[in-house]
XYZ file of C-alpha atoms in Angstrom:
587
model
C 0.000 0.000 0.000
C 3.049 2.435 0.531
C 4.229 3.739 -2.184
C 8.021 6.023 -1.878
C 8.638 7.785 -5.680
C 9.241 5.773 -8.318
C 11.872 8.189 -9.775
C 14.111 9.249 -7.245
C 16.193 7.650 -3.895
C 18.018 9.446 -1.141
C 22.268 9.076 -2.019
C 21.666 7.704 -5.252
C 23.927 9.016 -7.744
C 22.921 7.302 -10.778
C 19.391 8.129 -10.817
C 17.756 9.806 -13.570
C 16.936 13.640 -13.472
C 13.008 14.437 -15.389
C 14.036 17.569 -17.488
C 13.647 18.072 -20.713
C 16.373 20.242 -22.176
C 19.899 21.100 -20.706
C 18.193 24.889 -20.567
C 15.514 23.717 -17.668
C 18.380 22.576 -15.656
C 20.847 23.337 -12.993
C 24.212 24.850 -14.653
C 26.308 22.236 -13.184
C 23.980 19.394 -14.844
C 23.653 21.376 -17.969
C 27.579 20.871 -18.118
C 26.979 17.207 -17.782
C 24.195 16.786 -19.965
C 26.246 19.259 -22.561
C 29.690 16.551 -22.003
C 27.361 13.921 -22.634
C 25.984 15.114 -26.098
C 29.341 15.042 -27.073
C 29.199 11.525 -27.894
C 27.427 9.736 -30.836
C 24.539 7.269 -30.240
C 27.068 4.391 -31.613
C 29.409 5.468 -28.534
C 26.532 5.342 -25.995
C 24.720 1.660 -27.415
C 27.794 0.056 -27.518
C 29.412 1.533 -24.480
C 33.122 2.820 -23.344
C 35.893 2.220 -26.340
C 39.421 3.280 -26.326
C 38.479 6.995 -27.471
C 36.013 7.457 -24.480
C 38.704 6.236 -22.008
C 40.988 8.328 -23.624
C 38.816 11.768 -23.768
C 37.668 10.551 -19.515
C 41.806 10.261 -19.148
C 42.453 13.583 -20.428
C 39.560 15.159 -18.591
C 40.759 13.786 -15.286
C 44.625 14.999 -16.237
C 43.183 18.340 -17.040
C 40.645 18.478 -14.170
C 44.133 17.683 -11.653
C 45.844 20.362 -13.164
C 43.163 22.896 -12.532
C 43.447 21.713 -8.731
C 40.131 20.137 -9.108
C 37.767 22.303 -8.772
C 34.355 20.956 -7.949
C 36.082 18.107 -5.601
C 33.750 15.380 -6.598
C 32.941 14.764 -10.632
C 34.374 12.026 -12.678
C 37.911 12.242 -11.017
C 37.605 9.781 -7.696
C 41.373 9.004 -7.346
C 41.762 7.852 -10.922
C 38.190 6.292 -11.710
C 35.815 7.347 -14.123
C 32.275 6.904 -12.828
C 29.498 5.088 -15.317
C 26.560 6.788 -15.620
C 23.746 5.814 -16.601
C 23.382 7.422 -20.550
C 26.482 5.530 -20.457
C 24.766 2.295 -20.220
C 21.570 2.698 -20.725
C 20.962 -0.208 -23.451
C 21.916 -2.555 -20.889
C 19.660 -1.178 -17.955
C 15.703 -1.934 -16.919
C 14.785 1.035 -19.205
C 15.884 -1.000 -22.163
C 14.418 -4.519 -21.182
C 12.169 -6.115 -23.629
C 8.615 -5.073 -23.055
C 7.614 -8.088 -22.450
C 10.074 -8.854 -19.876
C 9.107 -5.723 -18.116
C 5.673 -6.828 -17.997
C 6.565 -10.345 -17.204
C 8.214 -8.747 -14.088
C 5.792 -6.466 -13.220
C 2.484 -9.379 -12.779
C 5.304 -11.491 -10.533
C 5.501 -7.828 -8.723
C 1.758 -7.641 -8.752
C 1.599 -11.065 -6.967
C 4.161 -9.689 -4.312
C 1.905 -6.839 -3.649
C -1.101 -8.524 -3.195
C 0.000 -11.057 -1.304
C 1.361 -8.479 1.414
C -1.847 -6.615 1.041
C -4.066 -10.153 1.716
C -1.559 -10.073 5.156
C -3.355 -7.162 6.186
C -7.150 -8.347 5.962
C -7.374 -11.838 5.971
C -6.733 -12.052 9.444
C -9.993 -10.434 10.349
C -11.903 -13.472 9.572
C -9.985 -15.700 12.561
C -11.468 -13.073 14.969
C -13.918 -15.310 16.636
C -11.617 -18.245 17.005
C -8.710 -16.303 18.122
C -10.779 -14.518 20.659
C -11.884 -18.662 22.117
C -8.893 -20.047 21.721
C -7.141 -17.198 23.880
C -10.256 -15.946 25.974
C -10.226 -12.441 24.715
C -13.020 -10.463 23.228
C -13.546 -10.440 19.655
C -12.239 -6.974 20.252
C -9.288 -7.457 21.488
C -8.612 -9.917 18.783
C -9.215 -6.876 16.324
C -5.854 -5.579 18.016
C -3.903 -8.129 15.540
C -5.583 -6.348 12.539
C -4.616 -3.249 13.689
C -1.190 -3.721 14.500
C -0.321 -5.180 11.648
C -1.453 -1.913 9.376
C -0.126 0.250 12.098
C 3.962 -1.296 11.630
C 3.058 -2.134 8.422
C 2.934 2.182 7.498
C 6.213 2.326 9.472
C 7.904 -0.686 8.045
C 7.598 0.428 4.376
C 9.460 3.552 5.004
C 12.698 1.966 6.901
C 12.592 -0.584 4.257
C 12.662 2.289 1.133
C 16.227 3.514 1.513
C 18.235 -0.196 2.002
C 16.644 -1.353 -1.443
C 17.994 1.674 -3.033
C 21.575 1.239 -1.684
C 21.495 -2.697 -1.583
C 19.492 -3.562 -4.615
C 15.811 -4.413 -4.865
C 15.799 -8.039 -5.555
C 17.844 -8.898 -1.929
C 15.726 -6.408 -0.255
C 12.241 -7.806 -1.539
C 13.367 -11.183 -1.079
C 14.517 -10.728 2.620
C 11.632 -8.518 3.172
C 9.130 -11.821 1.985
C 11.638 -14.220 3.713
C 10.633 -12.433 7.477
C 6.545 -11.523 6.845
C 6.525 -15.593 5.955
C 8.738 -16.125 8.993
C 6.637 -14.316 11.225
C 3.241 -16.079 10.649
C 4.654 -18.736 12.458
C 4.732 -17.395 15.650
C 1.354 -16.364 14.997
C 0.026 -19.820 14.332
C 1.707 -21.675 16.983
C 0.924 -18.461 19.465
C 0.834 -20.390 23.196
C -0.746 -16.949 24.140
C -1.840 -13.822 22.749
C 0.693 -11.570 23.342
C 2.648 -13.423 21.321
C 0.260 -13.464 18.741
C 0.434 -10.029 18.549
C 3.908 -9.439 18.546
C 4.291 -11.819 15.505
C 1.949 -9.521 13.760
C 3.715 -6.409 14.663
C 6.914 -8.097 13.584
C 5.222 -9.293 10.373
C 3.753 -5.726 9.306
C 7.153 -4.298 10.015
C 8.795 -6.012 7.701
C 6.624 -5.463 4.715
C 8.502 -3.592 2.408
C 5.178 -3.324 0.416
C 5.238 -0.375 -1.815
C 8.311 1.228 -1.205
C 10.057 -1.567 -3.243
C 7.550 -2.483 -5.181
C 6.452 1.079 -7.002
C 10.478 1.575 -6.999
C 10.948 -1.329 -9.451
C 8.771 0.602 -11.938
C 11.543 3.470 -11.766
C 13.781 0.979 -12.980
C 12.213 -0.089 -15.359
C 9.705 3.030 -16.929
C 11.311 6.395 -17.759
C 8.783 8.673 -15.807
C 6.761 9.881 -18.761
C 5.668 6.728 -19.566
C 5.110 4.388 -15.922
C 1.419 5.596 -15.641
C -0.018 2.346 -17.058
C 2.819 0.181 -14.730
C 1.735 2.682 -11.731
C -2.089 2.083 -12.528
C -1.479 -2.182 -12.574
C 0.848 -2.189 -9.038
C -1.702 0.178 -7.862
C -4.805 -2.461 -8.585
C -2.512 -5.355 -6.966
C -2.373 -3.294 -4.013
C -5.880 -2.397 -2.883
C -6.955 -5.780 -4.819
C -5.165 -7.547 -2.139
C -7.039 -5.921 0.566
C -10.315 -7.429 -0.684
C -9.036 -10.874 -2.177
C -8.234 -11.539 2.215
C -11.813 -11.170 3.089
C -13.464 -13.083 -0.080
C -11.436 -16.161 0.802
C -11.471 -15.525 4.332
C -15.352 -15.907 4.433
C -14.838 -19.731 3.262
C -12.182 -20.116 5.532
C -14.146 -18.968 8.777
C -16.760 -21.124 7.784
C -15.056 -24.704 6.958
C -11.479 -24.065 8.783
C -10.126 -23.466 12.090
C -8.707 -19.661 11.960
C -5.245 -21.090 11.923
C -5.651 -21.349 8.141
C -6.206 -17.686 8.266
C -2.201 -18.079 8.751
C -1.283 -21.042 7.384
C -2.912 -19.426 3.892
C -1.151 -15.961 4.314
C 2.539 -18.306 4.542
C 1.879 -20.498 2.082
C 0.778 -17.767 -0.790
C 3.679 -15.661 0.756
C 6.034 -18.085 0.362
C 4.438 -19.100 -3.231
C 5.042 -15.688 -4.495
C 8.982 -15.838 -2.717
C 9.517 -18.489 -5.109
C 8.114 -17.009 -7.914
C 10.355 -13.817 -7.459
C 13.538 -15.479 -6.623
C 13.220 -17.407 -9.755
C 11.695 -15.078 -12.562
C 12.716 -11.149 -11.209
C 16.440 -9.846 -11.758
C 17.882 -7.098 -10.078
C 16.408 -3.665 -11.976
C 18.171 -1.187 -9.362
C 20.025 1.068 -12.325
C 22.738 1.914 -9.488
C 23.285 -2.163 -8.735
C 23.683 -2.864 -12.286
C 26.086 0.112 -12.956
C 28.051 -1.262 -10.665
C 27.979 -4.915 -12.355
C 28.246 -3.336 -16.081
C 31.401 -1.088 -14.771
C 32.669 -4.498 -13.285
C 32.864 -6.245 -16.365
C 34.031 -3.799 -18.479
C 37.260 -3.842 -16.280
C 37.336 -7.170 -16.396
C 37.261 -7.803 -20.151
C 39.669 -5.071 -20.411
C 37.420 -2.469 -22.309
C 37.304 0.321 -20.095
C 39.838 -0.618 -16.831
C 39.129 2.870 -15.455
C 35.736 2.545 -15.254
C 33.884 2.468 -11.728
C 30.093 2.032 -11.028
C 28.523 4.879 -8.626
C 28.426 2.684 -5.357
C 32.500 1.913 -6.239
C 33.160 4.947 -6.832
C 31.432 6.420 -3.108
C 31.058 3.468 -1.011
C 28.038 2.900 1.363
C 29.705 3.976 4.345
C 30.599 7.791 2.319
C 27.078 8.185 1.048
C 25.326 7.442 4.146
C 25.794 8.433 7.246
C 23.950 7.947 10.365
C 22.596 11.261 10.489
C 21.241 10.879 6.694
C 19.773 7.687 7.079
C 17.788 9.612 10.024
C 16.925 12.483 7.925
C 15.670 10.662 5.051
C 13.465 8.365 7.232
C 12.140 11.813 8.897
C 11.447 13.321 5.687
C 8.182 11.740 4.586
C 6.877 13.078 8.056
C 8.036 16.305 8.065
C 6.909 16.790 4.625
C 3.301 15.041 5.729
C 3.410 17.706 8.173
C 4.106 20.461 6.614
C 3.514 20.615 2.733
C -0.270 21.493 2.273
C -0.538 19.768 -1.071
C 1.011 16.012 0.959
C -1.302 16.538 4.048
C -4.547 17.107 1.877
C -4.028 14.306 -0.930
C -2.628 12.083 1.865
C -5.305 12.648 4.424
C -8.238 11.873 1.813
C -6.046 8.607 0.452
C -5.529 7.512 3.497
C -9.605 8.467 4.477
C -10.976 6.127 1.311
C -8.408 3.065 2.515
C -9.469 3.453 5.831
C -12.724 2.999 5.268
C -12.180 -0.125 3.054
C -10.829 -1.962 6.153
C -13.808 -0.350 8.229
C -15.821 -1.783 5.740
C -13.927 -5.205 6.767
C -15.447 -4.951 10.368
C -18.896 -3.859 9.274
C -20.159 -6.366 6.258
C -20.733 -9.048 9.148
C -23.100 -6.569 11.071
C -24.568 -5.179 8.002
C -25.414 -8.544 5.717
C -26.921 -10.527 8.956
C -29.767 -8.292 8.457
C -30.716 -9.977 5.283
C -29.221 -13.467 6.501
C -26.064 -13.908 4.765
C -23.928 -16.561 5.602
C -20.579 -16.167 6.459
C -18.978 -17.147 2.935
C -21.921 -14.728 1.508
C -20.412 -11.873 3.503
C -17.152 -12.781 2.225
C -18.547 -12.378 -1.382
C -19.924 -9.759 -0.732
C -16.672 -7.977 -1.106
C -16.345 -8.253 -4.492
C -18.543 -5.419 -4.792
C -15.743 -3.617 -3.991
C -13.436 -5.156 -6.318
C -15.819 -4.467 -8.897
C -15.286 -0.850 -8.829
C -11.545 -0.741 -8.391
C -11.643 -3.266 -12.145
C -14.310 -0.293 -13.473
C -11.904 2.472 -11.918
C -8.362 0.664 -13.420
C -10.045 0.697 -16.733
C -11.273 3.902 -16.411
C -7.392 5.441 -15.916
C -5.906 3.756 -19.393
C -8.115 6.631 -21.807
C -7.789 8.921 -18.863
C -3.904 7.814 -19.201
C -3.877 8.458 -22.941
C -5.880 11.967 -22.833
C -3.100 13.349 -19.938
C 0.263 12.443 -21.756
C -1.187 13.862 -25.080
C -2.115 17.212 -22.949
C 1.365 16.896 -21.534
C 3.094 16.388 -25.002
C 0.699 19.303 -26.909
C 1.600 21.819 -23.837
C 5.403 21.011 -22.839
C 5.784 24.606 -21.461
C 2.467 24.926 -19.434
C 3.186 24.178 -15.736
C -0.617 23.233 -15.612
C -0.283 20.843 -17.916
C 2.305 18.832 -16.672
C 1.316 19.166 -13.058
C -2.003 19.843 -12.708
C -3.611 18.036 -15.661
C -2.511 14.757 -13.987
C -5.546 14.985 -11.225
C -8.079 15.935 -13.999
C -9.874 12.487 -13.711
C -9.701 12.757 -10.431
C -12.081 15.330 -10.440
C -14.582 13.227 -12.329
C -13.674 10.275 -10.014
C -13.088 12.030 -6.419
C -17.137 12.220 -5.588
C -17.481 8.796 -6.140
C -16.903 8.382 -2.501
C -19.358 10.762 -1.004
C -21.959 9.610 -3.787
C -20.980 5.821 -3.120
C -20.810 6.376 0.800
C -24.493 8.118 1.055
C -26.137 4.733 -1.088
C -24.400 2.750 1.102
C -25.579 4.680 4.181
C -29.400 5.026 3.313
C -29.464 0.996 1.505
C -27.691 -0.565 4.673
C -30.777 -0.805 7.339
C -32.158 -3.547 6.371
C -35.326 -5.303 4.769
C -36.927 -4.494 3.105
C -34.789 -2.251 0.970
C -32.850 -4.673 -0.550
C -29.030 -5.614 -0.401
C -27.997 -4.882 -3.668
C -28.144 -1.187 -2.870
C -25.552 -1.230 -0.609
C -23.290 -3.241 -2.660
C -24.331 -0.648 -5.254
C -22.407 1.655 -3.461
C -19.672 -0.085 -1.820
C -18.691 -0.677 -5.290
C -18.313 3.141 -6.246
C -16.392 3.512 -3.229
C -14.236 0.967 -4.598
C -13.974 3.144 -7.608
C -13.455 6.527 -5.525
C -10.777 4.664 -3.355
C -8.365 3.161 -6.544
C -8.818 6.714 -8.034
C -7.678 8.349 -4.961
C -4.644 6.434 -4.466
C -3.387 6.287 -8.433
C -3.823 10.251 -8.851
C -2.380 11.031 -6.009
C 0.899 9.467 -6.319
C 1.277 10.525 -10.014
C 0.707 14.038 -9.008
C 3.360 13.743 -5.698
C 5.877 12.244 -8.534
C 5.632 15.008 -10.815
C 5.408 17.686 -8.785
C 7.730 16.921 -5.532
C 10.706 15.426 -8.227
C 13.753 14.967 -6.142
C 11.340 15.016 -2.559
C 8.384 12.932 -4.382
C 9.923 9.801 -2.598
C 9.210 11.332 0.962
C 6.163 13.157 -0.433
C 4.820 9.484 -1.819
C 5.537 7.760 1.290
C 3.792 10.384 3.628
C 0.799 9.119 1.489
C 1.080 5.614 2.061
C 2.157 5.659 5.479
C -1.522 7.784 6.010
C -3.226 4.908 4.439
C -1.788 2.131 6.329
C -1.558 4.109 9.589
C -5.116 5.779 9.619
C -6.336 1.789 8.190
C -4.868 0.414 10.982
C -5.578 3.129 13.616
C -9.317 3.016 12.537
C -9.852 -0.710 12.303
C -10.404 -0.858 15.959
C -13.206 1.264 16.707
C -14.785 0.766 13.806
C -17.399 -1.914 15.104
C -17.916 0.101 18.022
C -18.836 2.938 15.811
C -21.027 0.953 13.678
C -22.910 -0.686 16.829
C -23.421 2.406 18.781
C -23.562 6.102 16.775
C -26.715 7.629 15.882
C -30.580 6.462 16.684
C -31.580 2.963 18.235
C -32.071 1.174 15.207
C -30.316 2.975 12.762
C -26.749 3.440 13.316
C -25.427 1.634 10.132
C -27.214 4.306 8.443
C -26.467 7.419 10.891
C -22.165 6.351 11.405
C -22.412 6.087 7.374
C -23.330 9.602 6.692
C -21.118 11.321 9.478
C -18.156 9.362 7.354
C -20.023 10.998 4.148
C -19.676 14.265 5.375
C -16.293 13.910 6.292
C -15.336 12.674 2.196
C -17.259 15.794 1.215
C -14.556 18.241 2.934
C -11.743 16.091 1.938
C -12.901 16.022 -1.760
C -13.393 19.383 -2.174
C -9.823 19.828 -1.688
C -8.690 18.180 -4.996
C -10.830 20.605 -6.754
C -8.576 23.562 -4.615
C -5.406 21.799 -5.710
C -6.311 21.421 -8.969
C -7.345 25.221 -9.292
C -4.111 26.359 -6.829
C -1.661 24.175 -6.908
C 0.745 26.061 -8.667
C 0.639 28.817 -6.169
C 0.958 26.077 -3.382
C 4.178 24.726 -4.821
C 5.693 28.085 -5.256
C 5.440 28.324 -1.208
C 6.119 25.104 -0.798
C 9.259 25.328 1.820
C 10.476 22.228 -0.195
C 10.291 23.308 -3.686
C 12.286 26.794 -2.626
C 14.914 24.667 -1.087
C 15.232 22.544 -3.862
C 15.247 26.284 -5.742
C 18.229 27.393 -3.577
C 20.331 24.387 -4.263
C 19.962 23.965 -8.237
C 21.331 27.870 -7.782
C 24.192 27.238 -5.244
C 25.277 24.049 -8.168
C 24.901 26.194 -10.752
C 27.353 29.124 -8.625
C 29.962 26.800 -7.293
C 28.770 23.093 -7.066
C 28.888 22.340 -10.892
C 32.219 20.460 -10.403
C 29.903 17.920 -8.058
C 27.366 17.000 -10.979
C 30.557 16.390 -13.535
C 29.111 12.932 -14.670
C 26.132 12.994 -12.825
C 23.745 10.550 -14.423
C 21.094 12.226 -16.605
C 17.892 10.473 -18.017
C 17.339 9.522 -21.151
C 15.255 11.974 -22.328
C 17.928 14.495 -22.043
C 20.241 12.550 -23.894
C 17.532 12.260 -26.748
C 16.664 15.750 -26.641
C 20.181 16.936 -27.223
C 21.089 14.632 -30.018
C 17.661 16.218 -31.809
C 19.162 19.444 -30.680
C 21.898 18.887 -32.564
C 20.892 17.168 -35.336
C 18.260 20.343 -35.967
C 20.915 22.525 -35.981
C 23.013 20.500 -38.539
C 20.087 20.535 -40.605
């Protein structure tokens, strides 16, 4: 459910940087990007050759003689760092699109299987609370808990798998949720029940890996369709827990409500360890640089995490800063607090929605695997919502191409079906409230609307975070994960007192419908925001304290720190835009 930015990572030196032209940048990278369009296309698909080496060698010789000003470019005692135009054929940019796609459904199954962690549980409530003599809830404690770490867990996971690699991270981060349902299962009491489940959301690396890998993969123009599919494994999973759960409570002791979450957890292990490669472009830098040495073709040549080791890039005091970040930003940045207090609102109520189907569907004498089912409602509208985003997709990136100057346009234009989709939860949360009291209005109604909170809730989550990417850049990572750590935390933090809330608020005999609409009139203030964003949001990023930092520092590199960004790693698309620079001009 958490989801850091796809397109940039705290110490990384070979990430890309989304500009267009060298004019739209920093001086220091316009120096790099300007070095870089030096070379042909032949020199950059087939890599380093004698008369790169040679040109880095003299650069280096020339750099020393000037007393190296800058202190930190290409020259690190004698090696020449790879960037990434410098490799890019043999990156995740340039996979195979089938490969990347291939990749992303194993991803898919990752994220919903650490998604069905988080609700499936819910349906062992009654024997959990027998077995250990605990009200039911009490036993809603393990539901919570889990979301609650879960928030925290995929931010301290987000910056190893950007030093360390994805594929070891993901696979160590699978290796301990699977480890930790067995405590769980074999719990001699509840406490340590619940500390299993604490340990088990905490080390669900969940989005902050798994939206990373589309970085890797997807220049950041074109990842909206791979953000749109991750994004549908990820609330997908949330609902898949209760439909099978509701067969499981009925036929199986709630142990299975474990047993299931280790077995497709360590199903979808497998799966990954065999089919995904590493994608990090900073890990396989280092492995391209690596074997170029070896083979002889370039022996100068260093990847970045050679070239500044872990121990120079990341310091105690960084790691601490860049885990405080997405808080401080959550806390401070208008634009993060908003979109992240109405994503994490809709998911919230999706796992208050978890508690109440029981209560609500007795009325009309559902069974238990009926309530289960009943969840595909839900599921229903985040399908109608996914498919709603791919024109949506199409319509926004041919704005964005017919406008490449308008600041609207790039930003802004990126929540424009939001707007459309937004009021799908109030609408979908007001049927559900005035359908859910019973015969003899009938049940379909409130499925009716359950489903276009489904559609309000995918819609939520997907705009947001393309929005935070765009228009947070080098901070979207913190800006993205304030997001999901709102929806896991506020998930979590509301699952308990949700039943409560649903037994006890409003008149005798209608408080399904009375809790219902206080929630509606809560979605109505938090959607009316978008439509301020969507209006203001230029002005808001102009005060962002964020964006005029970032400000201040591209102008202190482009004073005195251009030496620093000699050989910085540029993206692609500044690459291609200078070679049909050039080519215009030879024309």
């Amino acid at each position: 459910m958490s989801h850091p930015d796809p397109n940039s990572a705290p110490g990384d030196t070979a990430d890309k940087v989304k500009v267009p032209s060298p004019g739209d940048m920093p001086e220091g990278e316009a120096r790099t990007a300007a070095s870089l369009g030096n070379t042909t296309p032949e020199q950059t698909r087939n890599g380093h050759g004698a008369d790169w080496v040679k040109e880095q060698e003299q650069e280096q010789e020339a750099e020393a003689g000037a007393g190296g000003a800058g202190g930190g470019g290409g020259d690190h005692d004698g090696k020449i760092e790879l960037t990434e135009a410098d490799a890019y054929d043999e990156l995740g940019f340039s996979f195979p699109k089938w490969k990347k796609w291939a990749i992303l459904t194993v991803i898919f199954l990752v994220q919903t299987s650490m998604n069905f962690n988080t609700s499936l549980y819910s349906n062992g409530l009654t024997g959990i609370a027998a077995q250990f003599d605990v009200s039911e809830q009490a036993a809603r404690v393990g539901a919570a808990i889990f979301l609650i770490f879960y928030a925290f867990g995929c931010e301290l996971w987000a910056p190893w798998s950007e030093e360390f690699g994805r594929r070891p991270i993901l696979q160590l981060s699978l290796a301990l949720v699977n480890i930790w349902c067995l405590p769980v299962a074999l719990a001699p009491n509840f406490a340590c029940l619940l500390v299993g489940r604490a340990l088990g959301g905490l080390s669900s690396a969940g989005g902050s890996v798994t939206l990373g890998m589309i970085a890797d993969m997807f220049e950041s123009d074109d990842q909206q369709y791979a953000v749109a599919y991750i994004v549908f494994s990820s609330v997908g999973g949330s609902i898949l827990g209760p439909v099978i759960g509701g067969f499981v409570e009925a036929y199986l002791d709630w142990h299975w409500t474990i047993w299931i979450q280790l077995i497709f957890g360590g199903f979808v292990q497998l799966l990954h360890f065999f089919l995904v490669p590493e994608t990090r472009t900073t890990i396989l830098l280092d492995r391209i640089a690596k074997k170029r040495r070896t083979s002889g073709q370039a022996p100068h040549v260093y990847g970045p995490n050679e070239v500044n080791p872990f121990a120079a890039r990341f310091t105690l005091k960084e790691l601490l800063h860049t885990w405080i970040r997405p808080f401080r930003m959550f806390l401070t940045e208008p634009i993060v607090l908003t979109l992240s207090l109405l994503s994490g609102f809709s998911d919230a109520l999706i796992f208050m929605q978890i508690q109440s189907f029981s209560l609500l569907y007795k009325q009309w004498g559902f069974s238990t695997v009926a309530v289960g089912l009943a969840f595909i409602s839900i599921g229903v509208g985040y399908v109608l919502a996914w498919l709603s985003f791919l024109p949506a997709i199409r319509r926004n990136r041919a704005a964005r191409a017919r406008a490449p100057a308008d600041e609207h346009a790039q930003y802004e234009s990126r929540l424009w079906w939001l707007l459309y989709t937004a009021p799908c939860l109030p609408v979908g949360l007001i049927i559900f409230a005035w359908t859910s009291g019973g015969p003899p209005t009938h049940w379909i109604g409130s499925m009716v609307g359950a489903a276009i909170i489904g559609i309000a809730n995918y819609a939520i989550y997907m705009a947001t975070i393309d929005y935070m990417v765009c228009a947070y850049g080098p901070y979207s990572a913190s800006a993205t994960g304030g997001n999901g750590w709102a929806r896991d935390f506020l998930a979590g933090v509301l699952t308990l007192p949700a039943t409560p809330f649903y037994e006890n608020v409003g008149r005798p005999g209608q408080h399904l419908q009375d809790a219902n609409t206080i929630l509606f009139g809560i979605s109505v203030v938090l959607v009316v925001a978008v439509y301020a964003i969507y209006h203001f949001g230029p002005v808001l990023r102009r005060r962002s304290p964020f964006a005029q930092s970032l400000a201040k520092k591209s102008e202190g590199e482009g004073e005195g720190g251009g030496g620093a960004h000699l050989r910085r790693s540029v993206s692609r698309a500044v690459s291609r835009a200078q070679d049909e620079q050039a080519g215009a001009e030879e024309r």
